XYZ file of N, CA and C in Angstrom:
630
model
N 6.377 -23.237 113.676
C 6.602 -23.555 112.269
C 6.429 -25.057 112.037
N 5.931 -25.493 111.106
C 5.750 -27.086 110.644
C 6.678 -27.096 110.232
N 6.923 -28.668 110.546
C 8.319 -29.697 110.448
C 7.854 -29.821 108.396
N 8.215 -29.150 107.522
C 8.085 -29.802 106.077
C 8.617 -31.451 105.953
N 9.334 -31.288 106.480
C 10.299 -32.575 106.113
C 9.374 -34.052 106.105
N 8.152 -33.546 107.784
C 7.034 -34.623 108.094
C 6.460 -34.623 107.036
N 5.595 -33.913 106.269
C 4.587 -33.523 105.213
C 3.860 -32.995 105.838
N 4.378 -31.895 107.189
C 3.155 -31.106 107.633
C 3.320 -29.721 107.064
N 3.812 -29.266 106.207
C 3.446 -27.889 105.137
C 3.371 -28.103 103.917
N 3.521 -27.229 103.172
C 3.786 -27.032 101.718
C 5.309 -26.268 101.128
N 5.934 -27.294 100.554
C 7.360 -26.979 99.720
C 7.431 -25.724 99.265
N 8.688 -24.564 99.315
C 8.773 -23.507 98.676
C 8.527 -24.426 97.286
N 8.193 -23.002 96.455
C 8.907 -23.233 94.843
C 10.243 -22.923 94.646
N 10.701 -24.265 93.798
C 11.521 -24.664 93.323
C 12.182 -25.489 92.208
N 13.771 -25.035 91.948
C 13.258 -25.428 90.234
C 13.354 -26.808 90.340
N 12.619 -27.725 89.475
C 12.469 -29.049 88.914
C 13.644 -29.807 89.869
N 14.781 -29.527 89.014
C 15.828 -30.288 89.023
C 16.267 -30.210 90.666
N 15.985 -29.215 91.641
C 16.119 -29.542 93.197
C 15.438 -30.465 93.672
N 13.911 -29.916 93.194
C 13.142 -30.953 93.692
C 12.967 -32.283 93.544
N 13.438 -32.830 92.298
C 14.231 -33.892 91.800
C 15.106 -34.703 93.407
N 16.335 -34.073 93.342
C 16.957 -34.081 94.273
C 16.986 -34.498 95.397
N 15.661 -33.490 95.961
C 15.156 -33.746 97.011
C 14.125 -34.809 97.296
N 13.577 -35.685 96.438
C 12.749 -36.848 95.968
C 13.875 -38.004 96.321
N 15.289 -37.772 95.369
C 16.046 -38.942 95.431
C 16.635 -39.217 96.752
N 16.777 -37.811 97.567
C 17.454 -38.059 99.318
C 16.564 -38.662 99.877
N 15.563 -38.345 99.484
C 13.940 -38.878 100.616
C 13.645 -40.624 99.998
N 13.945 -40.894 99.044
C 13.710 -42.117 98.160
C 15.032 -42.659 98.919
N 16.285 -42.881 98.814
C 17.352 -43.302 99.166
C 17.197 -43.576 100.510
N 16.354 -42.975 101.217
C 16.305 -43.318 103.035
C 15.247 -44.529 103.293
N 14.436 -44.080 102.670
C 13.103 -44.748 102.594
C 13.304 -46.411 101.835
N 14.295 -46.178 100.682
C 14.513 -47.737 99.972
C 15.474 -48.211 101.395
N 16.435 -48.008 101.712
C 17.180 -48.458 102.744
C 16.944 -48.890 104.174
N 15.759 -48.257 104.793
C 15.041 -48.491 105.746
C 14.394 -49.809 105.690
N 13.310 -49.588 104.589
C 12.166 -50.523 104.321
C 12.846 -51.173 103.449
N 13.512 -51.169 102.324
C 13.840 -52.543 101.184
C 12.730 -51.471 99.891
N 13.293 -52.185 98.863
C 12.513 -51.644 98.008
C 10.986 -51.905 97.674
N 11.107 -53.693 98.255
C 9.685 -54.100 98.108
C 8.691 -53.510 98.578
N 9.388 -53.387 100.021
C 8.387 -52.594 101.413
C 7.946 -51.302 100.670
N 8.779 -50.474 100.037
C 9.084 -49.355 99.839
C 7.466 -48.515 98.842
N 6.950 -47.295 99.649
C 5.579 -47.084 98.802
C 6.064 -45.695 98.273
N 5.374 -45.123 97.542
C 5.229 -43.650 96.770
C 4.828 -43.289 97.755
N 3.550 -43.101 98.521
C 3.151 -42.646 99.319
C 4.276 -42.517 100.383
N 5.220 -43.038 100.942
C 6.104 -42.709 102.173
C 7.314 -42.003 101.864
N 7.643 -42.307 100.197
C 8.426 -41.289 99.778
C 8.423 -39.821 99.480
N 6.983 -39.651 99.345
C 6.280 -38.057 99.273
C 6.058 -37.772 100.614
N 5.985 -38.436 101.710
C 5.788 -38.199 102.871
C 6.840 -37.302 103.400
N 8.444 -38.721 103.074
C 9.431 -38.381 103.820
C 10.021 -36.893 103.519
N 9.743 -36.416 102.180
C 10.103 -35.005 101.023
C 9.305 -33.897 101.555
N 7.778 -34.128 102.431
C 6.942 -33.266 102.363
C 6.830 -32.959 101.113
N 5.617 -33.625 100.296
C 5.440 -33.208 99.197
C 4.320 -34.053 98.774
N 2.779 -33.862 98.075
C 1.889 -34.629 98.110
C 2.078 -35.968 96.675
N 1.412 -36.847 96.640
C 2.120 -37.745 95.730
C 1.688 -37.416 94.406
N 0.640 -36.663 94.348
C 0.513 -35.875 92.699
C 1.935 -35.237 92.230
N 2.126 -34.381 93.135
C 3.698 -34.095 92.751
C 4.509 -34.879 92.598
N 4.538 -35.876 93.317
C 5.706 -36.923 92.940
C 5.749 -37.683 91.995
N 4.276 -37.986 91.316
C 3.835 -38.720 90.472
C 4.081 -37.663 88.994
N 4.306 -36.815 89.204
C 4.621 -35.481 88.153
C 5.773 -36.004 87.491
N 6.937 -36.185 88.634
C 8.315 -36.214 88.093
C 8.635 -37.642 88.075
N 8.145 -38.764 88.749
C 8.107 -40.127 88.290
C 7.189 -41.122 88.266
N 7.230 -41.322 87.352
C 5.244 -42.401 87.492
C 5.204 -43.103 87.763
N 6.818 -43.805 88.682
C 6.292 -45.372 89.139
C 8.042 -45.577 90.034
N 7.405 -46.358 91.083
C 8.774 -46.890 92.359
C 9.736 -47.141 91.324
N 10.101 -47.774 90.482
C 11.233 -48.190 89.602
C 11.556 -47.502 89.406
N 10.869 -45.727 88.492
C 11.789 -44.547 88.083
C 12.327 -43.995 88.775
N 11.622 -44.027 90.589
C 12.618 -43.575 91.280
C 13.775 -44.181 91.464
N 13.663 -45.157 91.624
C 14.837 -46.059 91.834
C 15.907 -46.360 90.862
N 15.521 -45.818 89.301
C 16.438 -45.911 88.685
C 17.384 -44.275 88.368
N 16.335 -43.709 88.573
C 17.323 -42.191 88.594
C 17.936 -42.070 89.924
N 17.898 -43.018 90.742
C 18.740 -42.909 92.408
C 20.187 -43.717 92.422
N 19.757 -44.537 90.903
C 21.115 -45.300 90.682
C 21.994 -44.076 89.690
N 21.310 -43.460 88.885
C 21.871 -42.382 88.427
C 22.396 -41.394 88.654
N 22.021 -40.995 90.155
C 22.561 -40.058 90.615
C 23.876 -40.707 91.690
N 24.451 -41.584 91.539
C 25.765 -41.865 92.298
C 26.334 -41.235 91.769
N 27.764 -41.326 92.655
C 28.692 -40.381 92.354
C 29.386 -41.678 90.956
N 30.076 -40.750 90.017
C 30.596 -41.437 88.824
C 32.320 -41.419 88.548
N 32.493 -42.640 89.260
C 34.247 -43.030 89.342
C 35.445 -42.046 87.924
N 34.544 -41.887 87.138
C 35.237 -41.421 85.758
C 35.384 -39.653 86.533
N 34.602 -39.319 87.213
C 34.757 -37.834 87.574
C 35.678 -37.637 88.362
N 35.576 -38.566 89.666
C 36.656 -38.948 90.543
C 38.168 -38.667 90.180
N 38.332 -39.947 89.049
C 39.211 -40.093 88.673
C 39.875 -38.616 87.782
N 39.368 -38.104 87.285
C 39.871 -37.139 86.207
C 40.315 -35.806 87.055
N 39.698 -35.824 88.153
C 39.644 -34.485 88.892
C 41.412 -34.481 90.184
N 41.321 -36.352 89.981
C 42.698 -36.508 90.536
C 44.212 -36.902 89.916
N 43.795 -37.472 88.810
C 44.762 -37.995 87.602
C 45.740 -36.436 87.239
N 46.959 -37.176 87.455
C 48.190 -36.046 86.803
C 48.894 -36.832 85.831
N 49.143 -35.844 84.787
C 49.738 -36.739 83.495
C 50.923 -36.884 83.741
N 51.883 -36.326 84.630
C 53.012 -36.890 84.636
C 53.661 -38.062 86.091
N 52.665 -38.496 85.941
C 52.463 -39.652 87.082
C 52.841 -40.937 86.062
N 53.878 -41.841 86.474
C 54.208 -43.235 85.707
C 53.228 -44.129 86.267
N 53.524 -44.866 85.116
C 52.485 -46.611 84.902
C 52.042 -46.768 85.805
N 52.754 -47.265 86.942
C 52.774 -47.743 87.885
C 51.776 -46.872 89.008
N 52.133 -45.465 89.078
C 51.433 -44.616 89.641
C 50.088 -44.409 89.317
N 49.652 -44.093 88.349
C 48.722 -44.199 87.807
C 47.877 -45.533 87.992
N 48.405 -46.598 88.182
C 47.740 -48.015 88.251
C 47.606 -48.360 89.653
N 47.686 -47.781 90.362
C 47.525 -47.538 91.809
C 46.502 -46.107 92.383
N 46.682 -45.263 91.968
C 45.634 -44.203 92.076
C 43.842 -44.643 91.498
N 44.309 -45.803 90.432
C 43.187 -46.084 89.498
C 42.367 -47.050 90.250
N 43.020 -47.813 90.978
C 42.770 -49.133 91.549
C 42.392 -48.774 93.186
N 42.666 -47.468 93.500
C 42.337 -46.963 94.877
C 41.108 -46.324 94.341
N 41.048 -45.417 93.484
C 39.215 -44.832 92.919
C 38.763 -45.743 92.659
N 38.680 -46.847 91.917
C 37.479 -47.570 91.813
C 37.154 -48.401 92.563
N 38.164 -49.017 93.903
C 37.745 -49.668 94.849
C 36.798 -48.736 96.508
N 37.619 -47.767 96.510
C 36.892 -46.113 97.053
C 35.881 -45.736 96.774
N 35.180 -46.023 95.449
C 34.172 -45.721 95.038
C 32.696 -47.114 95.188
N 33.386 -48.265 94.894
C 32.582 -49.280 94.855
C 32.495 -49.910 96.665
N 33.180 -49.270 97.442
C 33.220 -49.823 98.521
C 32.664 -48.345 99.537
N 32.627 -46.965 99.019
C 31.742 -45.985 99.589
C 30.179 -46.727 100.499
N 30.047 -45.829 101.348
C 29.055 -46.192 101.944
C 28.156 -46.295 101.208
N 27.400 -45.299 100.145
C 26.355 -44.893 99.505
C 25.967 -46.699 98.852
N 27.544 -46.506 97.802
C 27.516 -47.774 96.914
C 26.950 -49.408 97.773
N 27.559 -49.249 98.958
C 27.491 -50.500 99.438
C 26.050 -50.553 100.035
N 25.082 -49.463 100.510
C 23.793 -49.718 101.034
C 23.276 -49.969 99.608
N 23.566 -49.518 98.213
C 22.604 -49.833 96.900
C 23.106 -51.456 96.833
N 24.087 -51.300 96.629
C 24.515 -53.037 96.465
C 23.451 -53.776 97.513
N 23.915 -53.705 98.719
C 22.706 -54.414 99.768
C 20.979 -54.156 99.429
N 20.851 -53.395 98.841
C 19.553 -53.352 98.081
C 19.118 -53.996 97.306
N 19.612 -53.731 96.273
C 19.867 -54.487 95.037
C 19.825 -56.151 95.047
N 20.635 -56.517 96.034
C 20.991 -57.813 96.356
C 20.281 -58.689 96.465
N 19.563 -57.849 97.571
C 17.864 -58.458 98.616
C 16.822 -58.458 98.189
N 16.877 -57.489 96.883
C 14.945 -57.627 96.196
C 15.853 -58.258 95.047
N 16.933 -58.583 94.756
C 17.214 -59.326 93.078
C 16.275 -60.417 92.822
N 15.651 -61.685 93.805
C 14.617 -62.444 92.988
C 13.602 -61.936 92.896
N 13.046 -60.623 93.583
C 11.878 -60.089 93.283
C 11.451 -59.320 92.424
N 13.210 -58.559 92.200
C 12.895 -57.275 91.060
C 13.876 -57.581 90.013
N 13.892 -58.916 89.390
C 15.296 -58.704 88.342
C 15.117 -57.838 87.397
N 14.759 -56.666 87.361
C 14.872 -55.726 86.443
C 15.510 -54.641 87.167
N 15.688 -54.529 88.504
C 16.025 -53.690 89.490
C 17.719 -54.056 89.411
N 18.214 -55.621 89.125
C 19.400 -55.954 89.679
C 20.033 -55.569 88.054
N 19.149 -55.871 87.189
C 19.565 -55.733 85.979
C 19.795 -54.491 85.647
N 18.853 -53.266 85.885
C 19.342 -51.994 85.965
C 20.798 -51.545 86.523
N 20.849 -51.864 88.052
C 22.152 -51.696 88.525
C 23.147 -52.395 88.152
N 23.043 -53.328 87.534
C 24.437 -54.320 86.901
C 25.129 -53.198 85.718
N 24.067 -52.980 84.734
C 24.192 -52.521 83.762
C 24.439 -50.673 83.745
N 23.782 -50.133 84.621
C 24.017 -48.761 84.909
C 25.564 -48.251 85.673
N 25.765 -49.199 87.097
C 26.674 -49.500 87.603
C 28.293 -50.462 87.709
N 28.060 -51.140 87.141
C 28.750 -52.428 87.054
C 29.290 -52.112 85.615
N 28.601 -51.777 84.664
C 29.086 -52.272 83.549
C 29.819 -51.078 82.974
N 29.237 -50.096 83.662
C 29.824 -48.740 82.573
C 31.155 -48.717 83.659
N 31.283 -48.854 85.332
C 32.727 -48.770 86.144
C 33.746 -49.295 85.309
N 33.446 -50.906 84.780
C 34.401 -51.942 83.864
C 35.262 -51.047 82.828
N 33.444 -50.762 81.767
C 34.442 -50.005 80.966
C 34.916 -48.981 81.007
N 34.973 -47.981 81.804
C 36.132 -46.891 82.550
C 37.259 -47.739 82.395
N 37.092 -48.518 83.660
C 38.782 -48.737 83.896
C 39.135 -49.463 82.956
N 38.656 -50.360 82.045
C 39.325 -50.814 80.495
C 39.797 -49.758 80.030
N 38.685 -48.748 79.881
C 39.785 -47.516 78.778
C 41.098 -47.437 79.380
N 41.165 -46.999 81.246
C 42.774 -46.546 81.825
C 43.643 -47.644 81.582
N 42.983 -48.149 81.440
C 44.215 -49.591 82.000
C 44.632 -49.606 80.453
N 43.964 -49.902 79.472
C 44.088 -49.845 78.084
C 45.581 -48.663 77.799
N 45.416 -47.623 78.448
C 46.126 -46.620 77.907
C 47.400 -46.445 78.753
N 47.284 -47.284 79.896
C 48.512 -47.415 81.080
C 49.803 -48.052 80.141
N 50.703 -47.868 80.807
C 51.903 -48.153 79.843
C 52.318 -49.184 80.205
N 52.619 -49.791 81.586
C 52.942 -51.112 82.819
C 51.951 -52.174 81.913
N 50.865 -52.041 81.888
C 49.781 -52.916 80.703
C 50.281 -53.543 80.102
N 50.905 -54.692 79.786
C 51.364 -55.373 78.752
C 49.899 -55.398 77.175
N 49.794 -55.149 76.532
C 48.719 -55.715 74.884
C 48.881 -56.504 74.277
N 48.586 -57.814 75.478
C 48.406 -59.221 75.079
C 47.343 -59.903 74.278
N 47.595 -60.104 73.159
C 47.033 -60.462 71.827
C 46.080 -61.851 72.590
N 44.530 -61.318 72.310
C 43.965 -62.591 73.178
C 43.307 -62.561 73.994
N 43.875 -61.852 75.108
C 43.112 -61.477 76.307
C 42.720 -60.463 76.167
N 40.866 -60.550 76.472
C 40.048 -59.155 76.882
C 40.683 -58.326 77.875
N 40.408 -57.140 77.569
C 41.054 -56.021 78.864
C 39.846 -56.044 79.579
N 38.717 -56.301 79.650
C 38.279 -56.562 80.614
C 38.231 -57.538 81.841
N 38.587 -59.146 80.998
C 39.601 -59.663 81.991
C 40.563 -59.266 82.883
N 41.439 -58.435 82.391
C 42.157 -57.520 83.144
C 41.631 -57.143 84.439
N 40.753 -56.363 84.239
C 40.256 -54.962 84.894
C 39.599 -56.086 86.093
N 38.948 -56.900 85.166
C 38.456 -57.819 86.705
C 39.746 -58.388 87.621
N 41.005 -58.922 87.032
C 41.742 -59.808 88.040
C 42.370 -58.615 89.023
N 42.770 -57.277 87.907
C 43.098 -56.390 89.045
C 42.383 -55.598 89.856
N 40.882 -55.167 89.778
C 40.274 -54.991 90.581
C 39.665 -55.764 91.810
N 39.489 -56.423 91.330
C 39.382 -58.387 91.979
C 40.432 -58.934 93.135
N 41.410 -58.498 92.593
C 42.485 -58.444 93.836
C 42.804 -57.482 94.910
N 41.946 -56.893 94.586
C 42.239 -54.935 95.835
C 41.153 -55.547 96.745
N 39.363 -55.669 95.538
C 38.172 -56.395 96.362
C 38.424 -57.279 96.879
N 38.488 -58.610 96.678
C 38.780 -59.610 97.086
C 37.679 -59.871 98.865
N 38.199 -60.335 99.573
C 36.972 -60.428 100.803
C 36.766 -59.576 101.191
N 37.504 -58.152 101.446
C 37.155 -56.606 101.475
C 35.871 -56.712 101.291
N 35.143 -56.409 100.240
C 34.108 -56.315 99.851
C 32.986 -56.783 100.689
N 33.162 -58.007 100.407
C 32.151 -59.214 101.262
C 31.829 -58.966 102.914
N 33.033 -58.503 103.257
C 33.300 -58.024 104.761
C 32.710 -56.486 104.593
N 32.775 -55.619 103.840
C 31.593 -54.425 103.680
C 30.624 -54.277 104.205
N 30.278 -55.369 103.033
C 28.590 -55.782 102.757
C 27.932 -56.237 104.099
N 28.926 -57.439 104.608
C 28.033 -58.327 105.674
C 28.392 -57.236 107.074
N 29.318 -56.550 107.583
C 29.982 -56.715 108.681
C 29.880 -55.591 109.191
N 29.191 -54.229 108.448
C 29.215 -52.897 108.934
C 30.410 -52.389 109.219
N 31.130 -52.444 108.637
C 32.504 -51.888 109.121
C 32.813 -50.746 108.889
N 33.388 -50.314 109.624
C 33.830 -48.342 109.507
C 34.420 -47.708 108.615
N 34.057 -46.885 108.401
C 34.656 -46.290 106.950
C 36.128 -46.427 107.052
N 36.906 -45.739 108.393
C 38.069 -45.973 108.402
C 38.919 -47.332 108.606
N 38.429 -48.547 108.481
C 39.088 -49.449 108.738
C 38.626 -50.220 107.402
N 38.161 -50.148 106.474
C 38.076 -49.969 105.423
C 38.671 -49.163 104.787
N 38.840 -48.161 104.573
C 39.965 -47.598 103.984
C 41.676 -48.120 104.570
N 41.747 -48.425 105.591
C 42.875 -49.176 105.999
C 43.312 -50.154 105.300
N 42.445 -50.332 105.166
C 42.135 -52.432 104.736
C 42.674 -52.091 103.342
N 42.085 -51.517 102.611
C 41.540 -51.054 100.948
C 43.035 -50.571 100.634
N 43.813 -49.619 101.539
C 45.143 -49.017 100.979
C 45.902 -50.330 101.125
N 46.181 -50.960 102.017
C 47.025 -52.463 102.298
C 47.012 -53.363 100.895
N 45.548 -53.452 100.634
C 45.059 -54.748 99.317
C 45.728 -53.702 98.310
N 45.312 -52.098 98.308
C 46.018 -51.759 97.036
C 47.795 -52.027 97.261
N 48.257 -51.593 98.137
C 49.777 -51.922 98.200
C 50.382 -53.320 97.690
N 49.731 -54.004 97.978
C 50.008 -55.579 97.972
C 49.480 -55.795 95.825
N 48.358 -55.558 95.893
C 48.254 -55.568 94.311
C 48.906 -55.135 93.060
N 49.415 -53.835 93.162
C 50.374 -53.331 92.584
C 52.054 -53.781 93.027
N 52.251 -54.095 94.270
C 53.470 -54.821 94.431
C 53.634 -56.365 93.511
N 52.461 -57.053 93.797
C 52.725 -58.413 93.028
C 52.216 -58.061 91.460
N 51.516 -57.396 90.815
C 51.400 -57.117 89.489
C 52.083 -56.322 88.447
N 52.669 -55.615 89.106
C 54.210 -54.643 88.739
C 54.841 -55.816 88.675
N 55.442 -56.426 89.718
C 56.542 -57.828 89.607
C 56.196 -58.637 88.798
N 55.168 -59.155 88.230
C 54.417 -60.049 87.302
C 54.958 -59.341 85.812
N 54.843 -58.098 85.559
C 54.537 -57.344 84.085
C 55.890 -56.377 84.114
N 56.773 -56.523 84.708
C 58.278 -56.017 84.428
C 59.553 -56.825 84.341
């Protein structure tokens, strides 16, 4: 039997939206390997088994892949809703909130796009600008809405709640992050790390706002 996966057969039929799918797993290996610059149509139809007329069907150019690959992350607002209990206090809630969106922005997936992103930004600022704005900007305003509706929140006349959302997310991230990015570190010692910064954040910001 031929390996499909090489591009030595031909793909069952299948509907659109798999094959979709299966474009963005094969695109996601291929940007991460090579960089996006490196990165051709041709090696992405390769890696899918699939010829590049087809690929060129469902996106007409390296950027569309790359921007429906930012689209298909997982989305912190789903996360969150699927774990959120309403009778959880301020406080609780502002700690569950601050563990999903640092869980989410510090996921493996997230942190190889970030390292992407990063490395072609003087080449592709429309690439960094996509992910700022697809990623970055819609996470913010999530957690503005929670935090907005948290009760511990003081509604200080003045200050953006997005200010907010940065000093307290900002404080969970803090070199966490940076140490991600540069250091390969294990999922589990990262999550170690990540529950500690959340403990410590909500300990000194509770004490700050009560």
């Amino acid at each position: 039997m031929k390996d499909e996966s090489r591009g030595g057969g031909r793909l069952p039929v299948m509907p659109e939206d798999d094959r979709r799918q299966l474009i963005l797993r094969a695109a996601e290996k291929v940007f991460t390997a090579s960089g996006f610059g490196a990165a051709t149509m041709e090696e992405i139809a390769k890696r899918c088994g699939m010829s590049k007329k087809t690929l060129y069907k469902l996106f007409p150019d390296k950027m569309s892949v790359f921007a429906a690959l930012i689209d298909s992350h997982d989305n912190p607002r789903l996360v969150w809703e699927a774990q959120a209990s309403e009778d959880q206090d301020g406080t609780a809630q502002l700690r569950r909130l601050l563990t999903a969106l640092a869980t989410f922005i510090l996921s493996p997936r997230q942190i190889a796009l970030t390292r992407l992103v990063i490395s072609e930004a003087h080449n592709t600022p429309e690439l960094a600008r996509r992910f700022y704005e697809d990623c970055i900007v819609r996470t913010r305003a999530f957690a503005a809405d929670q935090l907005a509706g948290n009760p511990i929140v003081p509604k200080t006349a003045g200050i953006d709640i997005l200010a907010v959302v940065d000093t307290f997310v900002g404080s969970v991230l803090g070199i966490l992050q940076l140490k991600a990015l540069m250091l390969d570190m294990e999922p589990d010692a990262i999550q170690r790390e990540l529950e500690e910064r959340v403990d410590a954040t909500v300990a000194v910001l509770t004490k700050a706002l009560l």
